[in-house]
CSV table of C-alpha atoms in Angstrom, one decimal:
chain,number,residue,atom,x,y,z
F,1,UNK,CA,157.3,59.3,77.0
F,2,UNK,CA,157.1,57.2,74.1
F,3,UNK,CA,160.9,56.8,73.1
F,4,UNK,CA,160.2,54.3,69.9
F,5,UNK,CA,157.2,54.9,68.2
F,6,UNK,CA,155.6,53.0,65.7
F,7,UNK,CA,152.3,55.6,64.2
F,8,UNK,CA,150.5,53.3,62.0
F,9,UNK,CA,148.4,50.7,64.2
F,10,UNK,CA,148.1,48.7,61.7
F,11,UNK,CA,148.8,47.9,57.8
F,12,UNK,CA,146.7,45.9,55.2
F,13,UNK,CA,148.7,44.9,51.7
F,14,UNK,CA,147.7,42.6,48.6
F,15,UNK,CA,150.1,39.3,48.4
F,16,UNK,CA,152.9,39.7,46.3
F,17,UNK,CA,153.4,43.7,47.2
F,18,UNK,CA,155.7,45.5,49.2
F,19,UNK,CA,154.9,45.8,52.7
F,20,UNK,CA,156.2,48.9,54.1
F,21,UNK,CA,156.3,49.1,58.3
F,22,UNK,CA,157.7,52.7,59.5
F,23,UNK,CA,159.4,52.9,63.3
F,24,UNK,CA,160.6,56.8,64.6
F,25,UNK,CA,163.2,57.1,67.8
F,26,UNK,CA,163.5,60.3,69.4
F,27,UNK,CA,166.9,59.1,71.8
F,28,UNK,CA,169.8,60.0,69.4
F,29,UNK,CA,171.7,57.7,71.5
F,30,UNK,CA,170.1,54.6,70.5
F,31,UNK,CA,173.1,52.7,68.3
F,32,UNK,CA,171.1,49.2,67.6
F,33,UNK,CA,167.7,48.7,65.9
F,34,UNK,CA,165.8,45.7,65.7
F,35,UNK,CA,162.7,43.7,64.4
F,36,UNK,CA,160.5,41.4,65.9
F,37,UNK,CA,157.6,39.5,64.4
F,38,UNK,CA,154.7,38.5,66.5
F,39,UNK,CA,151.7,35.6,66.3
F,40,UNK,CA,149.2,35.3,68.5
F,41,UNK,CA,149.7,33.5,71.8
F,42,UNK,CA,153.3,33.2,71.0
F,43,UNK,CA,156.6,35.3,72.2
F,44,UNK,CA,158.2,37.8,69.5
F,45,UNK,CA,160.6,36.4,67.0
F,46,UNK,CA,163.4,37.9,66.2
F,47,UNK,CA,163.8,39.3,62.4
F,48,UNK,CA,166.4,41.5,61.3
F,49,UNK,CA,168.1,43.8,63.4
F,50,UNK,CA,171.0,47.3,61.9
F,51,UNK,CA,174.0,49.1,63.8
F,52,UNK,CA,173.7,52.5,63.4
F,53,UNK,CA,176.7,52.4,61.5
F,54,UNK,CA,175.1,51.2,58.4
F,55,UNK,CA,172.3,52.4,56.6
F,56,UNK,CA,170.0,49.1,55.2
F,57,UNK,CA,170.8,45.7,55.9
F,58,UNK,CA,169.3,42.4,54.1
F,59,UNK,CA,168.3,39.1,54.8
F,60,UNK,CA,165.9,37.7,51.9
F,61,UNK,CA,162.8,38.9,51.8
F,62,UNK,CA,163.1,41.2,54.8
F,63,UNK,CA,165.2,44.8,54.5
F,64,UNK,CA,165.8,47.4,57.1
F,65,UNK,CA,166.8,51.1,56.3
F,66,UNK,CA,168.2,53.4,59.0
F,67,UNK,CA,168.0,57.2,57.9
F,68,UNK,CA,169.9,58.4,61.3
F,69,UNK,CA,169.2,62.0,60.4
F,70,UNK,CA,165.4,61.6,60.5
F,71,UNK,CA,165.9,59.0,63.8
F,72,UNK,CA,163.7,56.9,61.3
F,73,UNK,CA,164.1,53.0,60.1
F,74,UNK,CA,161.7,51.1,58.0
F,75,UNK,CA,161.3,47.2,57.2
F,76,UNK,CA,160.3,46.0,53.9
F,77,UNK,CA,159.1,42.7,52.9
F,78,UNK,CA,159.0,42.3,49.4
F,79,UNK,CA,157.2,39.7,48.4
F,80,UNK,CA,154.5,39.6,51.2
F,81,UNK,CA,153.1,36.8,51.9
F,82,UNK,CA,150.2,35.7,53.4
F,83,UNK,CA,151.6,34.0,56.8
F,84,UNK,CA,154.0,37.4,57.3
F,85,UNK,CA,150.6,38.1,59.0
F,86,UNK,CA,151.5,39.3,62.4
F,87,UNK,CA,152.6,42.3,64.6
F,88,UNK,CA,155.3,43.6,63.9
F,89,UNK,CA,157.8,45.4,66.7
F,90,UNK,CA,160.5,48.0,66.2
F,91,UNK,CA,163.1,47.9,68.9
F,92,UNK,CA,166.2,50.2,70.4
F,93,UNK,CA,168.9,50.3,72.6
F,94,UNK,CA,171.9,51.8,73.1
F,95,UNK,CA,174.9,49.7,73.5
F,96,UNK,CA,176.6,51.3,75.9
F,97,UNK,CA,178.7,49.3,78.7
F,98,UNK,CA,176.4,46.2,80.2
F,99,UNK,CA,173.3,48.0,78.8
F,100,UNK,CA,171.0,45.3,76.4
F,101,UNK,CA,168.1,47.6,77.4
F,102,UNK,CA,165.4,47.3,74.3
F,103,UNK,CA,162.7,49.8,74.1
F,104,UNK,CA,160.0,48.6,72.0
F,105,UNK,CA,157.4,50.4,69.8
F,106,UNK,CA,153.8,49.2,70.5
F,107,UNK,CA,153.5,47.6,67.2
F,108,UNK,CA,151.5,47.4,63.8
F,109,UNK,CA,149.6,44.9,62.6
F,110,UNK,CA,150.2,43.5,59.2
F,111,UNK,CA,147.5,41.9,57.4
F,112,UNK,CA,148.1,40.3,53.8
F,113,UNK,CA,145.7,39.5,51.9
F,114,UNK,CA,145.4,36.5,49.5
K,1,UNK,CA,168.2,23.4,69.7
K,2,UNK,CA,165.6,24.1,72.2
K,3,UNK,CA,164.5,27.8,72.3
K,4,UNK,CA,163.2,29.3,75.4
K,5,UNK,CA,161.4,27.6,78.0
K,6,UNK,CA,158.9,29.2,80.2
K,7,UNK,CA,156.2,27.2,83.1
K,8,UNK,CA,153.5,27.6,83.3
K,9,UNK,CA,151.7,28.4,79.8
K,10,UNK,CA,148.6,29.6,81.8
K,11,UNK,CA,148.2,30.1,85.0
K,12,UNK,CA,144.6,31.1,86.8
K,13,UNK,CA,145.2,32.3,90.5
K,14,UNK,CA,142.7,34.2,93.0
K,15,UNK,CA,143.8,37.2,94.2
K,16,UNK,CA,145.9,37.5,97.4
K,17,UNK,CA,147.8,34.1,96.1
K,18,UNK,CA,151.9,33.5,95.5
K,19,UNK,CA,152.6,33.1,91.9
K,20,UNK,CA,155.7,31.7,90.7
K,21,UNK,CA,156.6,31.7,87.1
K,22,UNK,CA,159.9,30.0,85.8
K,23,UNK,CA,161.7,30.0,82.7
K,24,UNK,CA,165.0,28.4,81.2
K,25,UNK,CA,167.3,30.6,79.0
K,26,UNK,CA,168.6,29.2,75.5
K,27,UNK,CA,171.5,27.0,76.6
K,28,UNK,CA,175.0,29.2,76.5
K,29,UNK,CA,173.4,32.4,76.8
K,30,UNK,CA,174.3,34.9,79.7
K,31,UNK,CA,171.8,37.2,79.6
K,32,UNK,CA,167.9,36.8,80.6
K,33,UNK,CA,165.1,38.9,80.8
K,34,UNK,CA,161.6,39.2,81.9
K,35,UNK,CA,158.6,40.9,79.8
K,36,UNK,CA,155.4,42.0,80.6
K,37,UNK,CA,152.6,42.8,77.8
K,38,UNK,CA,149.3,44.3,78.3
K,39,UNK,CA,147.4,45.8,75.5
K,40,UNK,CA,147.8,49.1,77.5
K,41,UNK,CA,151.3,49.4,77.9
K,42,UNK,CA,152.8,46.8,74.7
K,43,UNK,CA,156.0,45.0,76.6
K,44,UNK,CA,157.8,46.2,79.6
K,45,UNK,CA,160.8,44.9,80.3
K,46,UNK,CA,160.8,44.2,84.2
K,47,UNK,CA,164.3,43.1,85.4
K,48,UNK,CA,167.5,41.5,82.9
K,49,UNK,CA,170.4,39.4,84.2
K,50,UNK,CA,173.7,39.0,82.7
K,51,UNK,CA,175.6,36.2,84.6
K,52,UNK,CA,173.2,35.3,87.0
K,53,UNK,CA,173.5,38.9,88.4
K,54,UNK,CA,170.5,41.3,87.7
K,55,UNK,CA,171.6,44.2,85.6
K,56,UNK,CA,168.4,46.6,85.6
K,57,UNK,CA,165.1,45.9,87.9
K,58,UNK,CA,163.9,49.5,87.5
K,59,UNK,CA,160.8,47.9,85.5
K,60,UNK,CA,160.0,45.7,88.7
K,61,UNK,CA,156.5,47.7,89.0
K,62,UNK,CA,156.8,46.8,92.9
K,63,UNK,CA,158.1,45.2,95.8
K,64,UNK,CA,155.3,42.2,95.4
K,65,UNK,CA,157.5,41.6,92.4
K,66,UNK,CA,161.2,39.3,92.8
K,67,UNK,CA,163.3,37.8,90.3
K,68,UNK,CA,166.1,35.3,91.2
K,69,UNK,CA,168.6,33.6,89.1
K,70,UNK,CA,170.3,31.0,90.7
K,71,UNK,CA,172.6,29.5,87.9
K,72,UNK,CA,172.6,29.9,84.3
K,73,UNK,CA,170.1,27.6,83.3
K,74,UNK,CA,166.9,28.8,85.5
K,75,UNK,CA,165.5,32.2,86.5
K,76,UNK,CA,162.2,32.8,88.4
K,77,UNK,CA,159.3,35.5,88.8
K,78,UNK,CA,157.5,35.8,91.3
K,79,UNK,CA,153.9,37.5,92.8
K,80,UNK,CA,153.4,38.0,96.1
K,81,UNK,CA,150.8,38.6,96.8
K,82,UNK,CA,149.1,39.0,93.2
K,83,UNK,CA,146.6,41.4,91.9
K,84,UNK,CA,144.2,41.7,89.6
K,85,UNK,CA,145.9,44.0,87.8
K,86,UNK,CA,148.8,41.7,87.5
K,87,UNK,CA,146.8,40.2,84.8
K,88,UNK,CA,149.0,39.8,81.6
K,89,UNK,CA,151.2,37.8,79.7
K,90,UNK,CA,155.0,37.4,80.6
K,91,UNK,CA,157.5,37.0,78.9
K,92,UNK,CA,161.1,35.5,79.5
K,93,UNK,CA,164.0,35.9,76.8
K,94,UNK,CA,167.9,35.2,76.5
K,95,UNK,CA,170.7,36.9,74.9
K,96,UNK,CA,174.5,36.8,73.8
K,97,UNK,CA,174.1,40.6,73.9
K,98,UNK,CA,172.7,40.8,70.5
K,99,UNK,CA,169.2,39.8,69.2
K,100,UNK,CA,166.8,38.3,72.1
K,101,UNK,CA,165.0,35.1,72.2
K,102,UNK,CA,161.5,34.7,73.3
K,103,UNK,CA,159.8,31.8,75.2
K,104,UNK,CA,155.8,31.0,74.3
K,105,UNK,CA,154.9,33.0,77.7
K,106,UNK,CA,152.8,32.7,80.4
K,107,UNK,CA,149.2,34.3,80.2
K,108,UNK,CA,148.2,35.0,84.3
K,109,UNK,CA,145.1,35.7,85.3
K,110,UNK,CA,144.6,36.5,89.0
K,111,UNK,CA,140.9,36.7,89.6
C-alpha cells in the first residue's frame, strides 16, 4: 500500500518555466514533508522539506505547498534550469516519539530542456 | 565538511558469498540509516539507529540481513549468504532528526 504517491512518472518543461512536481499522502498522520533530488549513480540530496503546521515554505528557486485537506504538497522550481534534471522524491513521516521513519514516493523524472 | 561515506562504491560478489558494506555517518549526527533501491520497489528503508541503538529493523527483508553499529562514527550491513536477488543499490544516510543525508551508495551485484 503505497502510502506517498507520486502519479506523474515523469515531467518534461522548457528552461526558464515553472516546473510543477505533485506528491499525494493517504496517512493523515504524517506531520513532516520533504524533497529530495536525485542524479544518477549518486544518493538523494536533500531539498526543501514543510511542517504540517505551515502551508508553503521557500528557499530560492525551490517552493513547497502543503494543502493538508487534500493530503497533497507540490514543489515548484521557478526558473528551471537545465541541471535541475533529475528525479525527484517526495517524502513523509510522522514525528512521533523516536520515529524519523520516511516513506518515499517512487519518484518523477524532471527533464528540462534547453 | 565531509558528507556521508559509504565502502565499497561497487561491489561484484557470486552468489552464496558474505558481503559486507560499511558506511560512516556525517560527523555529530545520531541517527543512521540504511536504504535499499531497486527500480521495482524505489527505496526501502531497511533498519535506522539513533545512538548506536537500532530503532526500526522491520525493513530487514531477512535474517541473511545484520546491521551493527558499534560507535557513532561506523555502521555496517551485511549479506550472508547473498542472493541474486540482493542485487541493488544501498544506501546509508545520517540525521539530527530532521532532513537526511545520503552517501554515493553502493551498487551490489551478486551473480
Amino acid at each position: 500500500d503505497q502510502q506517498v504517491k507520486q502519479n506523474s512518472p515523469s515531467l518534461s518543461v522548457q528552461e526558464g518555466r515553472i516546473s510543477i512536481l505533485n506528491c499525494d499522502y493517504t496517512n493523515s498522520m504524517f506531520d513532516y514533508f520533504l524533497w529530495y533530488k536525485k542524479y544518477p549513480a549518486e544518493g538523494p540530496t536533500f531539498l526543501i522539506s514543510i511542517s504540517s503546521i505551515k502551508d508553503k515554505n521557500e528557499d530560492g528557486r525551490f517552493t513547497v505547498f502543503l494543502n493538508k485537506s487534500a493530503k497533497h504538497l507540490s514543489l515548484h522550481i521557478v526558473p528551471s534550469q537545465p541541471g535541475d534534471s533529475a528525479v525527484y522524491f517526495c517524502a513523509a513521516s510522522t514525528n512521533a516519539g523516536n520515529n524519523r521513519k520516511l516513506i518515499w514516493g517512487l519518484g518523477t523524472s524532471l527533464a528540462v530542456n534547453p | 565538511d565531509a558528507g556521508v561515506i559509504q565502502s565499497p562504491r561497487h561491489e561484484v560478489t557470486e552468489m552464496g558469498q558474505e558481503v559486507t558494506l560499511r558506511c560512516k555517518p556525517i560527523s555529530g549526527h545520531d541517527y543512521l540509516f540504511w536504504y535499499r533501491q531497486t527500480m521495482m520497489r524505489g527505496l526501502e528503508l531497511l533498519i535506522y539507529f539513533n545512538n548506536n541503538v537500532p530503532i526500526d529493523d522491520s525493513g530487514m527483508p531477512e535474517d541473511r540481513f545484520s546491521a551493527k553499529m558499534p560507535n557513532a562514527s561506523f555502521s555496517t550491513l551485511k549479506i550472508q549468504p547473498s542472493e541474486p536477488r540482493d542485487s541493488a543499490v544501498y544506501f546509508c544516510a545520517s540525521s539530527l532528526g530532521g532532513p537526511q543525508y545520503f552517501g554515493p551508495g553502493t551498487r551490489l551485484l551478486v551473480l
